[in-house]
Short mmCIF file of C-alpha atoms in Angstrom, two decimals:
data_model
loop_
_atom_site.label_atom_id
_atom_site.label_comp_id
_atom_site.label_asym_id
_atom_site.label_seq_id
_atom_site.Cartn_x
_atom_site.Cartn_y
_atom_site.Cartn_z
CA ALA A 297 18.26 -106.32 -11.97
CA PRO A 298 17.75 -103.10 -13.98
CA PRO A 299 14.38 -101.33 -13.89
CA PRO A 300 11.92 -101.96 -16.74
CA PRO A 301 12.30 -99.88 -19.92
CA ARG A 302 10.73 -96.44 -20.01
CA GLY A 303 9.45 -96.85 -23.50
CA LEU A 304 10.75 -95.93 -27.03
CA GLY A 305 20.22 -89.96 -57.75
CA ARG A 306 22.89 -89.08 -57.54
CA MET A 307 25.60 -87.63 -55.46
CA MET A 308 26.57 -83.99 -55.91
CA ARG A 309 30.33 -83.60 -55.72
CA VAL A 310 31.13 -85.41 -52.46
CA VAL A 311 28.17 -87.65 -51.78
CA ALA A 312 24.94 -88.50 -53.51
CA LEU A 313 21.71 -86.81 -52.67
CA LEU A 314 19.95 -88.87 -50.03
CA ALA A 315 16.82 -86.73 -49.84
CA GLY A 316 14.08 -88.47 -48.00
CA LEU A 317 16.37 -91.00 -46.35
CA ALA A 318 15.31 -91.45 -42.76
CA ALA A 319 16.18 -93.95 -40.10
CA ALA A 320 13.44 -96.52 -39.63
CA GLY A 321 11.86 -96.53 -36.20
CA ALA A 322 12.79 -99.44 -33.97
CA PHE A 323 10.99 -100.97 -31.04
CA VAL A 324 13.24 -100.72 -28.02
CA LEU A 325 13.57 -104.17 -26.49
CA PRO A 326 13.87 -104.51 -22.75
CA PRO A 327 17.29 -105.35 -21.33
CA LYS A 328 17.97 -109.06 -21.48
CA GLY A 329 19.55 -110.42 -18.34
CA LEU A 330 21.92 -107.57 -17.62
CA ARG A 331 24.39 -108.54 -14.96
CA ALA A 332 25.62 -106.28 -12.21
CA PRO A 333 29.27 -106.48 -11.16
CA VAL A 334 30.11 -107.67 -7.68
CA ALA A 335 31.34 -104.28 -6.48
CA LEU A 336 29.36 -101.15 -7.38
CA SER A 337 30.55 -97.57 -7.17
CA MET A 338 27.62 -95.23 -7.70
CA CYS A 339 28.03 -91.51 -8.21
CA GLU A 340 26.22 -89.16 -5.90
CA ALA A 341 23.06 -87.60 -7.29
CA LYS A 342 23.43 -84.03 -8.58
CA LEU A 343 20.94 -81.23 -9.15
CA ASP A 344 22.23 -81.09 -12.74
CA PRO A 345 22.07 -84.74 -13.80
CA PRO A 346 25.06 -86.14 -15.70
CA VAL A 347 24.89 -87.61 -19.19
CA ARG A 348 24.41 -91.35 -18.72
CA VAL A 349 26.67 -93.26 -21.09
CA GLY A 350 26.77 -96.81 -22.39
CA ILE A 351 30.00 -98.16 -23.88
CA ILE A 352 30.13 -100.80 -26.60
CA GLY A 353 33.48 -102.57 -26.43
CA ALA A 354 35.82 -103.23 -23.53
CA GLY A 355 38.98 -103.60 -25.58
CA ARG A 356 41.90 -101.15 -25.53
CA ILE A 357 40.04 -98.17 -26.95
CA GLY A 358 36.93 -98.87 -24.89
CA LEU A 359 39.01 -98.75 -21.71
CA VAL A 360 40.60 -95.48 -22.83
CA HIS A 361 37.15 -93.94 -23.19
CA LEU A 362 36.00 -95.39 -19.87
CA GLU A 363 38.94 -93.76 -18.13
CA ALA A 364 38.14 -90.43 -19.79
CA LEU A 365 34.47 -90.72 -18.82
CA ALA A 366 35.43 -91.53 -15.25
CA SER A 367 37.26 -88.19 -15.07
CA CYS A 368 34.26 -86.20 -16.35
CA ALA A 369 31.92 -84.94 -13.60
CA ASP A 370 29.14 -84.33 -16.14
CA ALA A 371 29.12 -87.93 -17.39
CA LYS A 372 28.18 -91.19 -15.71
CA PRO A 373 29.12 -94.47 -17.42
CA MET A 374 26.29 -96.93 -16.77
CA ILE A 375 26.86 -100.10 -18.77
CA VAL A 376 29.61 -101.69 -20.87
CA SER A 377 29.39 -104.59 -23.30
CA ASN A 378 31.91 -106.96 -24.81
CA PRO A 379 31.49 -110.32 -26.59
CA THR A 380 33.91 -111.75 -24.01
CA VAL A 381 31.75 -111.03 -21.01
CA SER A 382 34.60 -111.35 -18.53
CA LYS A 383 36.22 -108.28 -20.11
CA ALA A 384 33.01 -106.30 -19.71
CA GLN A 385 32.74 -107.43 -16.10
CA ALA A 386 36.34 -106.45 -15.36
CA ALA A 387 35.81 -103.01 -16.92
CA ALA A 388 32.58 -102.48 -14.99
CA GLU A 389 34.23 -103.38 -11.70
CA LYS A 390 37.28 -101.22 -12.37
CA TYR A 391 35.30 -98.09 -13.26
CA GLY A 392 32.27 -98.63 -11.03
CA LEU A 393 29.58 -99.22 -13.66
CA PRO A 394 26.26 -100.62 -12.41
CA TYR A 395 25.83 -103.02 -15.34
CA PHE A 396 27.80 -105.10 -17.83
CA THR A 397 26.69 -107.42 -20.64
CA GLY A 398 27.84 -109.45 -23.62
CA ASP A 399 25.25 -107.92 -25.94
CA ALA A 400 25.75 -104.49 -27.56
CA GLU A 401 22.00 -104.14 -28.13
CA GLU A 402 21.46 -104.15 -24.38
CA VAL A 403 23.69 -101.08 -24.15
CA ILE A 404 21.87 -99.32 -26.98
CA ASN A 405 18.38 -100.02 -25.62
CA HIS A 406 19.10 -99.64 -21.92
CA PRO A 407 16.57 -97.20 -20.37
CA GLU A 408 19.24 -95.57 -18.21
CA VAL A 409 21.46 -94.59 -21.14
CA ASP A 410 21.35 -91.18 -22.87
CA ALA A 411 24.35 -91.61 -25.16
CA VAL A 412 26.41 -94.48 -26.52
CA TRP A 413 30.17 -94.61 -27.10
CA ILE A 414 30.86 -97.07 -29.96
CA CYS A 415 34.26 -98.70 -29.47
CA SER A 416 33.61 -101.96 -31.31
CA PRO A 417 35.43 -103.28 -34.43
CA SER A 418 34.96 -101.06 -37.48
CA GLN A 419 32.72 -103.44 -39.39
CA PHE A 420 29.98 -103.03 -36.75
CA HIS A 421 30.02 -99.23 -36.54
CA ALA A 422 27.46 -98.31 -39.22
CA ASP A 423 24.78 -100.73 -38.00
CA GLN A 424 25.31 -99.71 -34.39
CA ILE A 425 25.04 -96.01 -35.29
CA LYS A 426 21.72 -96.71 -36.97
CA GLN A 427 20.48 -98.73 -33.98
CA CYS A 428 21.47 -95.94 -31.59
CA ALA A 429 19.71 -93.37 -33.78
CA ALA A 430 16.55 -95.47 -33.83
CA ALA A 431 16.71 -95.69 -30.04
CA GLY A 432 17.13 -91.91 -29.72
CA LYS A 433 20.63 -92.10 -28.26
CA HIS A 434 23.41 -89.60 -28.97
CA ILE A 435 26.51 -91.24 -30.42
CA LEU A 436 30.27 -90.94 -30.16
CA CYS A 437 31.81 -93.39 -32.61
CA GLU A 438 35.44 -94.30 -33.04
CA LYS A 439 36.73 -93.78 -36.55
CA PRO A 440 35.73 -94.90 -39.06
CA LEU A 441 31.97 -94.41 -38.92
CA ALA A 442 31.79 -97.20 -41.50
CA THR A 443 34.17 -99.20 -43.66
CA ASP A 444 33.09 -97.53 -46.90
CA ILE A 445 31.64 -94.23 -48.07
CA PRO A 446 28.08 -95.39 -48.91
CA GLU A 447 27.60 -96.91 -45.45
CA THR A 448 29.06 -93.78 -43.87
CA ILE A 449 26.49 -91.63 -45.68
CA SER A 450 23.70 -93.94 -44.55
CA ALA A 451 24.84 -93.81 -40.92
CA ILE A 452 25.10 -90.01 -40.90
CA ASN A 453 21.68 -89.59 -42.40
CA ALA A 454 20.17 -92.00 -39.89
CA ALA A 455 21.50 -89.85 -37.06
CA ASN A 456 20.36 -86.63 -38.72
CA ALA A 457 16.87 -88.00 -39.38
CA ALA A 458 16.54 -89.14 -35.77
CA GLY A 459 17.67 -85.78 -34.41
CA VAL A 460 20.55 -87.22 -32.38
CA LYS A 461 24.10 -85.91 -32.22
CA LEU A 462 26.79 -87.95 -33.94
CA MET A 463 30.45 -87.32 -33.18
CA THR A 464 33.39 -88.87 -35.01
CA ALA A 465 36.12 -89.64 -32.49
CA LEU A 466 39.13 -88.07 -34.20
CA GLN A 467 40.88 -87.35 -30.91
CA ARG A 468 43.93 -85.54 -32.31
CA ARG A 469 41.80 -82.43 -32.81
CA PHE A 470 41.63 -82.22 -29.02
CA ASP A 471 45.32 -82.78 -28.31
CA PRO A 472 46.73 -79.65 -26.60
CA ASN A 473 49.73 -79.55 -28.95
CA PHE A 474 47.80 -79.74 -32.20
CA ALA A 475 45.13 -77.44 -30.79
CA ARG A 476 47.79 -74.82 -30.08
CA VAL A 477 49.05 -74.98 -33.68
CA GLN A 478 45.48 -74.56 -34.90
CA ARG A 479 45.06 -71.54 -32.63
CA ALA A 480 48.26 -69.99 -34.00
CA ILE A 481 46.69 -70.21 -37.45
CA ALA A 482 43.17 -69.16 -36.48
CA GLU A 483 44.36 -66.13 -34.50
CA GLY A 484 46.80 -64.99 -37.17
CA GLU A 485 49.96 -65.44 -35.09
CA VAL A 486 51.80 -67.05 -38.02
CA GLY A 487 49.91 -65.12 -40.69
CA GLU A 488 48.32 -66.86 -43.63
CA PRO A 489 49.30 -70.55 -43.68
CA ILE A 490 51.49 -71.62 -46.60
CA VAL A 491 52.52 -75.19 -45.83
CA VAL A 492 51.44 -77.67 -43.13
CA LYS A 493 53.68 -80.65 -42.38
CA LEU A 494 52.48 -83.65 -40.40
CA CYS A 495 54.46 -86.67 -39.25
CA SER A 496 52.84 -89.82 -37.88
CA ARG A 497 54.94 -92.90 -37.11
CA ASP A 498 53.96 -95.84 -34.92
CA PRO A 499 56.45 -97.61 -32.61
CA SER A 500 55.89 -100.98 -34.32
CA PRO A 501 53.73 -102.54 -37.05
CA PRO A 502 50.30 -103.90 -36.12
CA PRO A 503 49.46 -107.60 -36.50
CA PHE A 504 48.79 -108.95 -39.99
CA GLU A 505 45.14 -109.58 -39.18
CA TYR A 506 44.69 -105.92 -38.22
CA VAL A 507 46.05 -104.74 -41.57
CA LYS A 508 44.13 -107.30 -43.62
CA GLY A 509 40.67 -105.95 -44.34
CA GLY A 510 41.36 -102.64 -42.62
CA GLY A 511 41.32 -100.60 -45.83
CA GLY A 512 45.02 -99.83 -45.87
CA ILE A 513 47.39 -97.31 -44.38
CA PHE A 514 45.43 -94.27 -45.56
CA LYS A 515 42.18 -95.40 -43.93
CA ASP A 516 43.39 -97.04 -40.73
CA MET A 517 46.32 -94.75 -39.93
CA ALA A 518 46.79 -91.65 -42.11
CA VAL A 519 43.10 -90.74 -41.86
CA HIS A 520 43.99 -88.90 -38.62
CA ASP A 521 46.60 -86.82 -40.43
CA LEU A 522 44.35 -86.18 -43.42
CA ASP A 523 41.70 -84.85 -41.06
CA MET A 524 44.30 -82.82 -39.15
CA SER A 525 45.55 -81.17 -42.33
CA ARG A 526 42.01 -79.95 -43.05
CA PHE A 527 41.47 -78.97 -39.42
CA LEU A 528 44.63 -76.86 -39.38
CA MET A 529 44.19 -75.27 -42.79
CA GLY A 530 40.65 -74.14 -42.12
CA CYS A 531 39.70 -74.56 -45.78
CA GLU A 532 38.83 -77.43 -48.09
CA PRO A 533 41.24 -79.73 -49.98
CA LEU A 534 41.09 -79.92 -53.77
CA GLU A 535 43.38 -82.76 -54.85
CA ILE A 536 45.91 -85.25 -53.55
CA MET A 537 49.05 -87.12 -54.59
CA ALA A 538 50.08 -90.13 -52.53
CA THR A 539 52.72 -92.81 -52.77
CA GLY A 540 53.22 -95.93 -50.71
CA SER A 541 55.64 -98.79 -50.22
CA CYS A 542 56.38 -101.75 -47.97
CA MET A 543 59.60 -101.07 -46.09
CA ILE A 544 59.07 -102.77 -42.72
CA ASP A 545 56.69 -105.74 -42.65
CA LYS A 546 57.17 -107.83 -45.78
CA GLU A 547 54.32 -110.16 -44.78
CA ILE A 548 51.74 -107.58 -45.86
CA GLU A 549 53.12 -107.37 -49.42
CA GLN A 550 50.71 -110.17 -50.34
CA LEU A 551 47.73 -107.88 -49.62
CA GLN A 552 46.04 -105.73 -52.21
CA GLY A 553 46.24 -101.98 -52.80
CA PRO A 554 47.08 -99.68 -49.89
CA GLU A 555 46.89 -102.60 -47.45
CA ALA A 556 50.31 -103.63 -48.80
CA PHE A 557 51.88 -100.32 -47.69
CA ASP A 558 53.49 -99.68 -44.33
CA THR A 559 55.08 -96.39 -45.39
CA ALA A 560 53.45 -93.52 -47.28
CA THR A 561 53.90 -89.88 -48.25
CA VAL A 562 51.03 -87.56 -49.13
CA LEU A 563 50.87 -84.12 -50.76
CA ILE A 564 47.56 -82.22 -50.63
CA ARG A 565 46.59 -79.05 -52.47
CA PHE A 566 44.08 -76.85 -50.68
CA GLU A 567 42.11 -73.80 -51.68
CA ASN A 568 44.12 -70.58 -52.08
CA GLY A 569 47.21 -72.53 -53.13
CA ARG A 570 47.98 -73.89 -49.67
CA GLN A 571 49.73 -77.25 -49.37
CA ALA A 572 50.08 -80.01 -46.80
CA VAL A 573 52.75 -82.71 -46.64
CA ILE A 574 52.20 -85.89 -44.61
CA ASP A 575 54.52 -88.78 -43.93
CA VAL A 576 53.38 -91.92 -42.16
CA CYS A 577 55.19 -95.12 -41.26
CA ARG A 578 54.14 -98.11 -39.19
CA GLN A 579 57.48 -98.29 -37.38
CA ALA A 580 59.68 -95.79 -35.55
CA PRO A 581 62.12 -97.62 -33.24
CA TYR A 582 62.54 -94.53 -31.05
CA GLY A 583 58.87 -94.27 -30.03
CA TYR A 584 55.55 -92.81 -31.06
CA ASP A 585 56.40 -89.92 -33.41
CA GLN A 586 53.55 -87.39 -33.75
CA ARG A 587 54.54 -83.90 -34.88
CA ALA A 588 52.99 -80.93 -36.67
CA GLU A 589 54.39 -77.79 -38.24
CA VAL A 590 52.83 -74.84 -40.04
CA LEU A 591 54.73 -72.22 -42.01
CA GLY A 592 52.85 -68.94 -42.39
CA THR A 593 53.49 -65.54 -43.87
CA LYS A 594 54.50 -64.18 -40.42
CA GLY A 595 56.30 -67.15 -38.92
CA MET A 596 56.18 -70.81 -38.00
CA CYS A 597 54.62 -72.93 -35.26
CA GLN A 598 55.61 -76.53 -34.58
CA THR A 599 55.12 -79.23 -31.96
CA ASP A 600 57.47 -81.80 -30.48
CA ASN A 601 56.74 -85.32 -29.32
CA GLU A 602 55.36 -86.07 -25.87
CA TYR A 603 57.78 -87.53 -23.34
CA PRO A 604 57.12 -89.22 -19.98
CA ASN A 605 59.11 -86.42 -18.31
CA THR A 606 61.19 -83.34 -19.08
CA ALA A 607 64.48 -84.76 -17.79
CA ARG A 608 67.50 -84.37 -20.05
CA LEU A 609 70.89 -86.07 -19.92
CA TYR A 610 74.17 -84.25 -20.52
CA LEU A 611 76.99 -86.78 -20.93
CA SER A 612 80.33 -86.96 -22.66
CA ASP A 613 78.79 -88.87 -25.57
CA PHE A 614 75.11 -87.85 -25.40
CA THR A 615 72.93 -84.79 -24.87
CA GLY A 616 69.15 -85.01 -25.04
CA ASN A 617 65.97 -86.33 -23.47
CA ALA A 618 66.64 -88.88 -20.76
CA ASP A 619 63.85 -91.16 -22.00
CA LEU A 620 62.22 -92.01 -25.31
CA PRO A 621 58.87 -90.49 -26.35
CA PHE A 622 55.67 -92.21 -25.33
CA ASP A 623 55.44 -95.48 -27.24
CA PHE A 624 51.67 -95.99 -27.41
CA PHE A 625 48.71 -93.91 -28.53
CA MET A 626 46.85 -94.43 -25.25
CA SER A 627 49.59 -92.70 -23.26
CA ARG A 628 50.42 -90.14 -25.95
CA TYR A 629 46.82 -88.99 -26.38
CA LYS A 630 45.51 -89.52 -22.85
CA GLU A 631 44.72 -85.82 -22.41
CA ALA A 632 43.19 -85.60 -25.91
CA TYR A 633 40.71 -88.37 -25.10
CA LYS A 634 39.67 -86.54 -21.94
CA ARG A 635 39.16 -83.24 -23.77
CA GLU A 636 37.26 -85.03 -26.54
CA THR A 637 34.96 -86.55 -23.92
CA TYR A 638 34.38 -83.24 -22.14
CA ALA A 639 33.61 -81.52 -25.44
CA PHE A 640 30.96 -84.02 -26.53
CA VAL A 641 29.35 -84.27 -23.11
CA ASP A 642 29.13 -80.47 -23.10
CA ALA A 643 27.53 -80.56 -26.56
CA ILE A 644 24.90 -83.03 -25.32
CA LYS A 645 24.11 -81.18 -22.10
CA ASN A 646 23.97 -77.73 -23.72
CA ASP A 647 22.56 -78.72 -27.12
CA LYS A 648 25.61 -77.64 -29.11
CA PRO A 649 26.80 -79.15 -32.42
CA ALA A 650 29.10 -82.14 -32.12
CA PRO A 651 32.63 -80.68 -32.10
CA CYS A 652 33.81 -83.25 -34.67
CA SER A 653 30.76 -84.21 -36.67
CA GLY A 654 29.79 -87.21 -38.73
CA GLU A 655 30.34 -85.02 -41.77
CA ASP A 656 33.93 -84.43 -40.65
CA GLY A 657 34.40 -88.18 -40.46
CA LEU A 658 32.93 -88.59 -43.94
CA THR A 659 35.25 -85.96 -45.39
CA ALA A 660 38.29 -87.65 -43.85
CA LEU A 661 37.19 -90.95 -45.39
CA VAL A 662 36.79 -89.29 -48.82
CA MET A 663 40.35 -87.98 -48.47
CA ALA A 664 41.65 -91.43 -47.50
CA GLU A 665 39.85 -93.06 -50.44
CA ALA A 666 41.38 -90.53 -52.84
CA ALA A 667 44.83 -91.12 -51.35
CA GLY A 668 44.49 -94.84 -51.96
CA ILE A 669 43.49 -94.27 -55.60
CA SER A 670 46.43 -91.91 -56.09
CA ALA A 671 48.98 -94.32 -54.62
CA THR A 672 47.62 -97.22 -56.67
CA GLU A 673 47.29 -95.36 -59.98
CA HIS A 674 50.34 -93.09 -59.49
CA ARG A 675 48.61 -89.79 -60.27
CA TRP A 676 47.01 -86.69 -58.79
CA VAL A 677 43.41 -87.34 -57.79
CA LYS A 678 40.80 -84.64 -57.37
CA PHE A 679 38.53 -85.26 -54.40
CA SER A 680 35.60 -84.51 -56.68
CA GLU A 681 36.43 -87.74 -58.56
CA VAL A 682 35.56 -89.77 -55.49
CA ALA A 683 32.41 -87.73 -54.97
CA GLN A 684 31.18 -88.11 -58.53
CA ALA A 685 31.81 -91.87 -58.44
CA ILE A 686 29.21 -92.41 -55.72
CA ASN A 687 25.63 -92.81 -56.90
CA CYS A 688 22.80 -93.01 -54.41
CA ASP A 689 19.06 -93.32 -54.45
CA GLU A 690 16.80 -93.22 -51.41
CA GLU A 691 17.70 -96.79 -50.42
CA SER A 692 21.39 -97.36 -51.08
CA CYS A 693 24.63 -96.13 -52.65
CA GLU A 694 27.17 -97.68 -54.98
CA VAL A 695 30.58 -96.64 -56.38
CA ASP A 696 31.02 -96.28 -60.16
CA PHE A 697 34.21 -94.57 -61.32
CA THR A 698 33.11 -94.76 -64.99
CA ALA A 699 30.82 -91.82 -64.26
CA VAL A 700 33.65 -89.52 -63.17
CA LYS A 701 34.11 -86.19 -64.91
CA SER A 702 37.32 -84.16 -64.85
CA ASP A 703 35.80 -80.73 -64.27
CA PRO A 704 37.78 -78.86 -61.61
CA PRO A 705 35.82 -78.20 -58.41
CA ALA A 706 35.07 -74.69 -57.21
CA GLU A 707 36.44 -73.49 -53.91
CA GLY A 708 34.30 -74.52 -50.99
CA TRP A 709 32.70 -77.40 -52.91
CA LEU A 710 33.57 -80.09 -50.38
CA GLN A 711 32.02 -78.53 -47.31
CA ASP A 712 29.00 -77.26 -49.23
CA ALA A 713 28.33 -80.65 -50.79
CA VAL A 714 28.56 -82.57 -47.53
CA ARG A 715 26.23 -80.17 -45.78
CA PHE A 716 23.77 -80.22 -48.68
CA VAL A 717 23.57 -83.99 -48.83
CA THR A 718 23.42 -84.74 -45.14
CA GLY A 719 21.12 -81.88 -44.19
CA GLY A 720 23.73 -80.07 -42.09
CA SER A 721 25.57 -80.89 -38.88
CA ARG A 722 23.73 -81.42 -35.64
#
């Protein structure tokens, strides 16, 4: 059994002012019947203690994060939860965790946990972020931080008020290929960026139940590319034009808004006249297609897809890669998840800002919301429209697009507004 516990308006431009919002304190309950797996694999004690991590969720993405944590010498996964307890037990046994449970709150309030990785379904993220903040635990949360903008704001402010670090898990920022393109821009190798092109195509469509209620293709898929466009450009977006259609899975045509799209194209205008073009599709029969390209004033930098090997075939009727690209995000981004883990663990141990903050996650969600409006209403949408539509007081937020004004935003407005409202990144 584990040891006993050790004790515990109005939005300006992007989001409404939440001055005075603070996370309510919470009494940390003792662990309730935590179960230890049959076989334990404990790490040796170190002079510099590792960050002790609890994981909520033992599904696909939870296992990806467990594997990444297992490769990090400065982290020690301690407990994993899953509503299907047998999955939590299997994960604990595989990766040598001392504890497993069916209750996420036991992970959050466990006395031997310093930080929590939230890998649960999206609808639970905001509440679990707030619970972690109240318990004084640092947080890495899979995207999205919440299913809507008001809840996202509330979750970020809870973490800020509690003084804990909150990281949005947008793992593509840590992919070696995309990171190299970003470096080519940041170090001036390609000169001033003119156009960024991003391609994101999945091997096959997800199940109907995944699409239904997921917010649509811009929120559950293209949000990665929207964030990447901002990450590569190094400046803030001003407006967006998006279009969508259903070309693959006709079953989803019955859904509303962007949830009925399995194919989409996005054009974004950034500060200084820069542009980004994104195409996404839920099916690419040849594999997982993830590419980036930037054209600058001095040259171009682009990435290719990741393959299982570098072998090439030279035949009478074919010349090219011997095998198809990786066909699943877990294999394609395996290295990115590791680097993401190392970066956040380093931020916790050395008191650095989260390398992909809650505010970054909020901005990506604002971009996805604007893309959905554009595709539905068939027009350019300024990101400031989404910002002005959100009204908040000290207790809650609501969306009201009747309050939107058409004044063009000044350069830098997005970043400044997010930082002003949320009190700055931690």
